[in-house]
């Protein structure tokens, strides 16, 4: 599901960027390590700010970044122009990376999810697809918004999200396990379970 206007403004605002750069990326790097020289996929890349972090902070060599929204991909194209040759962008669905990038099983060293799977009605399919395209030992970096947050009055009033079958932190982690994505102690919840960050390794 695409973002509405309010969420588009918030997601592309300086405070959100600071949060992503100064808090989320360092925490994810601490939990799962950097991705030096890696071939990475990013699902729901939005305007490409996270893609830049994956290249500059995590040290990936190349990123295939997909988003459902052509307007976001256009913004990402402008933001990432100077990384020519290291980034492939596609309008497409996180549940089908074969359509977006012709991605076979075991293609990527890492997959990044900066707050996008909660936007997908068939969210389990996105987890399954991330697991499918990861190499054995590859890492899934996730930052997610749970059903607890989505049920809060402010979220409901301001933003558009699928309303059925949203996941708690525990349900999301259980789905990772079903797809051989092993997380050990490498995950954290925040603000009473509203947010979930972590790194899982493909068995
Ligand atoms: C909350 S935004 C996060 C954007 C970006 N990752 C960030 O952190 O700035 C969610 C993004 O997911 C995209 N999206 C929603 N459903 C999607 C799907 N099925 N496949 C790929 N992208 C999707 C939206 O268009 C939007 O850009």
Tab-separated table of C-alpha atoms and ligand atoms in Angstrom:
chain	number	residue	atom	x	y	z
A	1	UNK	CA	0.000	0.000	0.000
A	2	UNK	CA	1.347	3.431	-0.966
A	3	UNK	CA	1.994	6.152	1.617
A	4	UNK	CA	-0.515	8.977	1.950
A	5	UNK	CA	0.554	12.618	1.862
A	6	UNK	CA	1.121	12.944	5.608
A	7	UNK	CA	3.350	9.879	5.757
A	8	UNK	CA	5.256	10.916	2.631
A	9	UNK	CA	6.046	14.246	4.331
A	10	UNK	CA	7.043	12.591	7.596
A	11	UNK	CA	9.176	9.859	6.017
A	12	UNK	CA	11.063	12.434	3.946
A	13	UNK	CA	11.491	14.955	6.765
A	14	UNK	CA	14.829	15.878	8.384
A	15	UNK	CA	13.908	14.374	11.812
A	16	UNK	CA	13.161	10.994	10.221
A	17	UNK	CA	16.456	11.174	8.330
A	18	UNK	CA	18.366	11.952	11.531
A	19	UNK	CA	16.656	9.039	13.275
A	20	UNK	CA	17.591	6.715	10.425
A	21	UNK	CA	21.214	7.914	10.198
A	22	UNK	CA	22.026	8.494	13.861
A	23	UNK	CA	20.024	5.753	15.546
A	24	UNK	CA	18.633	3.013	13.283
A	25	UNK	CA	21.652	2.462	11.027
A	26	UNK	CA	24.191	2.376	13.914
A	27	UNK	CA	21.982	0.002	15.928
A	28	UNK	CA	21.499	-2.325	12.952
A	29	UNK	CA	25.243	-2.229	12.215
A	30	UNK	CA	25.972	-3.075	15.843
A	31	UNK	CA	23.527	-5.995	15.799
A	32	UNK	CA	24.493	-7.457	12.430
A	33	UNK	CA	27.764	-5.878	11.375
A	34	UNK	CA	28.443	-3.889	8.219
A	35	UNK	CA	27.992	-5.275	4.703
A	36	UNK	CA	31.381	-4.422	3.233
A	37	UNK	CA	31.593	-5.180	-0.473
A	38	UNK	CA	28.224	-6.913	-0.413
A	39	UNK	CA	25.547	-7.258	-3.097
A	40	UNK	CA	22.417	-6.010	-1.341
A	41	UNK	CA	18.680	-5.692	-2.007
A	42	UNK	CA	16.582	-2.985	-0.385
A	43	UNK	CA	12.823	-3.417	-0.356
A	44	UNK	CA	10.615	-0.304	-0.261
A	45	UNK	CA	13.500	2.108	-0.747
A	46	UNK	CA	11.261	5.190	-0.861
A	47	UNK	CA	13.276	8.232	-1.926
A	48	UNK	CA	16.595	6.408	-1.561
A	49	UNK	CA	17.950	7.850	1.683
A	50	UNK	CA	18.301	4.371	3.206
A	51	UNK	CA	19.988	3.202	-0.003
A	52	UNK	CA	22.629	5.870	0.553
A	53	UNK	CA	23.175	4.644	4.117
A	54	UNK	CA	23.566	1.066	2.864
A	55	UNK	CA	26.292	2.257	0.474
A	56	UNK	CA	28.045	4.836	2.671
A	57	UNK	CA	27.575	3.552	6.225
A	58	UNK	CA	27.214	-0.203	5.716
A	59	UNK	CA	29.761	-0.244	2.880
A	60	UNK	CA	27.805	-2.325	0.357
A	61	UNK	CA	29.278	-2.550	-3.138
A	62	UNK	CA	25.959	-2.613	-4.994
A	63	UNK	CA	22.295	-2.193	-4.122
A	64	UNK	CA	19.181	-3.313	-5.996
A	65	UNK	CA	16.420	-1.088	-4.599
A	66	UNK	CA	12.718	-1.513	-5.318
A	67	UNK	CA	9.606	0.496	-4.457
A	68	UNK	CA	5.975	0.200	-5.483
A	69	UNK	CA	5.641	3.967	-5.988
A	70	UNK	CA	7.040	5.387	-9.261
A	71	UNK	CA	7.247	8.870	-7.678
A	72	UNK	CA	9.534	7.518	-4.928
A	73	UNK	CA	11.733	5.731	-7.462
A	74	UNK	CA	12.042	8.979	-9.411
A	75	UNK	CA	13.183	10.784	-6.248
A	76	UNK	CA	15.604	7.956	-5.493
A	77	UNK	CA	16.989	8.170	-9.030
A	78	UNK	CA	17.846	11.840	-8.489
A	79	UNK	CA	19.294	11.278	-5.006
A	80	UNK	CA	21.447	8.344	-6.108
A	81	UNK	CA	22.662	9.656	-9.482
A	82	UNK	CA	26.258	9.959	-8.246
A	83	UNK	CA	26.396	6.227	-7.414
A	84	UNK	CA	26.009	5.345	-11.064
A	85	UNK	CA	26.833	1.669	-11.679
A	86	UNK	CA	26.385	0.702	-8.008
A	87	UNK	CA	22.594	1.074	-7.771
A	88	UNK	CA	19.780	-0.486	-9.748
A	89	UNK	CA	16.325	0.964	-9.126
A	90	UNK	CA	13.017	-0.605	-10.091
A	91	UNK	CA	9.346	0.096	-9.657
A	92	UNK	CA	8.024	-3.174	-8.331
A	93	UNK	CA	6.765	-5.273	-5.476
A	94	UNK	CA	8.865	-6.503	-2.560
A	95	UNK	CA	7.023	-9.820	-2.791
A	96	UNK	CA	8.416	-10.486	-6.286
A	97	UNK	CA	12.096	-9.598	-6.715
A	98	UNK	CA	12.287	-11.913	-9.721
A	99	UNK	CA	10.032	-9.513	-11.602
A	100	UNK	CA	11.953	-6.458	-10.391
A	101	UNK	CA	15.560	-7.660	-10.822
A	102	UNK	CA	15.338	-11.196	-12.167
A	103	UNK	CA	16.628	-12.250	-8.727
A	104	UNK	CA	17.224	-15.972	-8.418
A	105	UNK	CA	17.256	-17.874	-5.140
A	106	UNK	CA	20.345	-16.995	-3.093
A	107	UNK	CA	21.252	-13.859	-5.036
A	108	UNK	CA	22.020	-11.382	-2.225
A	109	UNK	CA	24.422	-11.098	0.704
A	110	UNK	CA	21.932	-8.916	2.563
A	111	UNK	CA	18.370	-7.585	2.319
A	112	UNK	CA	17.329	-4.326	4.024
A	113	UNK	CA	13.801	-3.441	5.154
A	114	UNK	CA	13.582	0.113	6.487
A	115	UNK	CA	9.964	0.199	7.639
A	116	UNK	CA	8.127	-1.210	4.647
A	117	UNK	CA	6.775	-4.718	5.321
A	118	UNK	CA	3.959	-3.335	7.515
A	119	UNK	CA	2.721	-1.577	4.327
A	120	UNK	CA	2.195	-4.882	2.508
A	121	UNK	CA	-1.161	-6.662	2.856
A	122	UNK	CA	0.468	-10.068	2.171
A	123	UNK	CA	3.374	-9.298	4.525
A	124	UNK	CA	4.327	-12.953	4.977
A	125	UNK	CA	5.045	-13.148	1.239
A	126	UNK	CA	7.579	-10.319	1.611
A	127	UNK	CA	9.360	-12.184	4.432
A	128	UNK	CA	9.378	-15.357	2.304
A	129	UNK	CA	10.792	-13.435	-0.665
A	130	UNK	CA	13.580	-11.870	1.422
A	131	UNK	CA	14.506	-15.350	2.657
A	132	UNK	CA	14.392	-16.783	-0.871
A	133	UNK	CA	16.783	-14.260	-2.394
A	134	UNK	CA	19.324	-14.385	0.458
A	135	UNK	CA	22.402	-16.580	0.183
A	136	UNK	CA	22.894	-19.059	3.036
A	137	UNK	CA	24.543	-16.980	5.760
A	138	UNK	CA	23.161	-13.774	4.200
A	139	UNK	CA	21.596	-11.217	6.541
A	140	UNK	CA	18.159	-9.655	6.740
A	141	UNK	CA	18.223	-6.176	8.354
A	142	UNK	CA	14.791	-5.046	9.471
A	143	UNK	CA	13.172	-2.041	11.090
A	144	UNK	CA	9.433	-2.523	11.395
A	145	UNK	CA	6.259	-0.940	12.763
A	146	UNK	CA	4.070	-3.389	14.656
A	147	UNK	CA	0.294	-3.805	15.052
A	148	UNK	CA	0.654	-2.109	18.451
A	149	UNK	CA	1.794	1.142	16.834
A	150	UNK	CA	-0.632	0.888	13.898
A	151	UNK	CA	-3.562	0.592	16.341
A	152	UNK	CA	-2.692	3.867	18.099
A	153	UNK	CA	-5.109	6.746	17.431
A	154	UNK	CA	-2.404	9.011	15.986
A	155	UNK	CA	-1.291	6.388	13.468
A	156	UNK	CA	-4.881	5.653	12.476
A	157	UNK	CA	-5.747	9.310	12.089
A	158	UNK	CA	-2.678	10.375	10.146
A	159	UNK	CA	-1.564	7.452	7.998
A	160	UNK	CA	-2.981	4.785	5.645
A	161	UNK	CA	-1.943	1.203	6.305
A	162	UNK	CA	-3.516	-2.184	5.685
A	163	UNK	CA	-5.814	-2.863	8.639
A	164	UNK	CA	-6.155	-6.645	8.558
A	165	UNK	CA	-3.622	-9.196	9.753
A	166	UNK	CA	-0.930	-6.840	11.048
A	167	UNK	CA	1.908	-8.354	13.084
A	168	UNK	CA	3.150	-8.009	16.625
A	169	UNK	CA	6.884	-8.183	17.223
A	170	UNK	CA	6.494	-11.840	18.236
A	171	UNK	CA	4.518	-12.712	15.101
A	172	UNK	CA	7.091	-11.063	12.865
A	173	UNK	CA	9.941	-12.947	14.537
A	174	UNK	CA	7.983	-16.218	14.298
A	175	UNK	CA	7.554	-15.668	10.559
A	176	UNK	CA	11.293	-15.115	10.181
A	177	UNK	CA	11.911	-18.457	11.912
A	178	UNK	CA	9.519	-20.218	9.520
A	179	UNK	CA	11.786	-19.134	6.672
A	180	UNK	CA	15.091	-20.105	8.259
A	181	UNK	CA	15.889	-16.527	9.185
A	182	UNK	CA	17.638	-16.948	12.529
A	183	UNK	CA	17.907	-13.933	14.801
A	184	UNK	CA	19.293	-15.150	18.168
A	185	UNK	CA	19.707	-12.078	20.403
A	186	UNK	CA	20.060	-9.715	17.456
A	187	UNK	CA	16.800	-7.835	17.778
A	188	UNK	CA	15.242	-5.129	19.949
A	189	UNK	CA	11.785	-3.705	20.442
A	190	UNK	CA	11.229	-0.019	21.155
A	191	UNK	CA	8.586	2.141	22.857
A	192	UNK	CA	6.617	-0.701	24.376
A	193	UNK	CA	6.714	-2.946	21.325
A	194	UNK	CA	5.692	-0.340	18.732
A	195	UNK	CA	8.900	-0.761	16.771
A	196	UNK	CA	11.094	-3.727	16.053
A	197	UNK	CA	14.666	-3.637	14.799
A	198	UNK	CA	16.976	-6.525	14.190
A	199	UNK	CA	19.136	-8.670	11.988
A	200	UNK	CA	18.489	-12.291	11.061
A	201	UNK	CA	20.807	-14.718	9.313
A	202	UNK	CA	19.641	-17.064	6.565
A	203	UNK	CA	20.257	-20.661	7.637
B	1	LIG	C1	7.231	4.044	5.332
B	1	LIG	S1	7.875	4.118	3.704
B	1	LIG	C2	9.588	3.759	3.994
B	1	LIG	C3	10.448	4.258	2.850
B	1	LIG	C4	11.956	4.094	3.073
B	1	LIG	N1	12.320	2.705	3.296
B	1	LIG	C5	12.399	4.960	4.224
B	1	LIG	O1	12.702	4.434	5.302
B	1	LIG	O2	12.439	6.179	4.045
B	1	LIG	C6	7.244	2.632	2.956
B	1	LIG	C7	7.627	2.496	1.481
B	1	LIG	O3	7.241	1.203	1.052
B	1	LIG	C8	6.739	1.306	-0.269
B	1	LIG	N2	5.918	0.105	-0.509
B	1	LIG	C9	4.691	-0.166	-0.039
B	1	LIG	N3	4.301	-1.387	-0.433
B	1	LIG	C10	5.324	-1.906	-1.168
B	1	LIG	C11	5.534	-3.130	-1.857
B	1	LIG	N4	4.594	-4.101	-1.880
B	1	LIG	N5	6.697	-3.319	-2.509
B	1	LIG	C12	7.662	-2.362	-2.520
B	1	LIG	N6	7.515	-1.175	-1.893
B	1	LIG	C13	6.362	-0.946	-1.228
B	1	LIG	C14	6.000	2.625	-0.294
B	1	LIG	O4	5.812	3.100	-1.602
B	1	LIG	C15	6.943	3.484	0.551
B	1	LIG	O5	7.912	4.132	-0.242
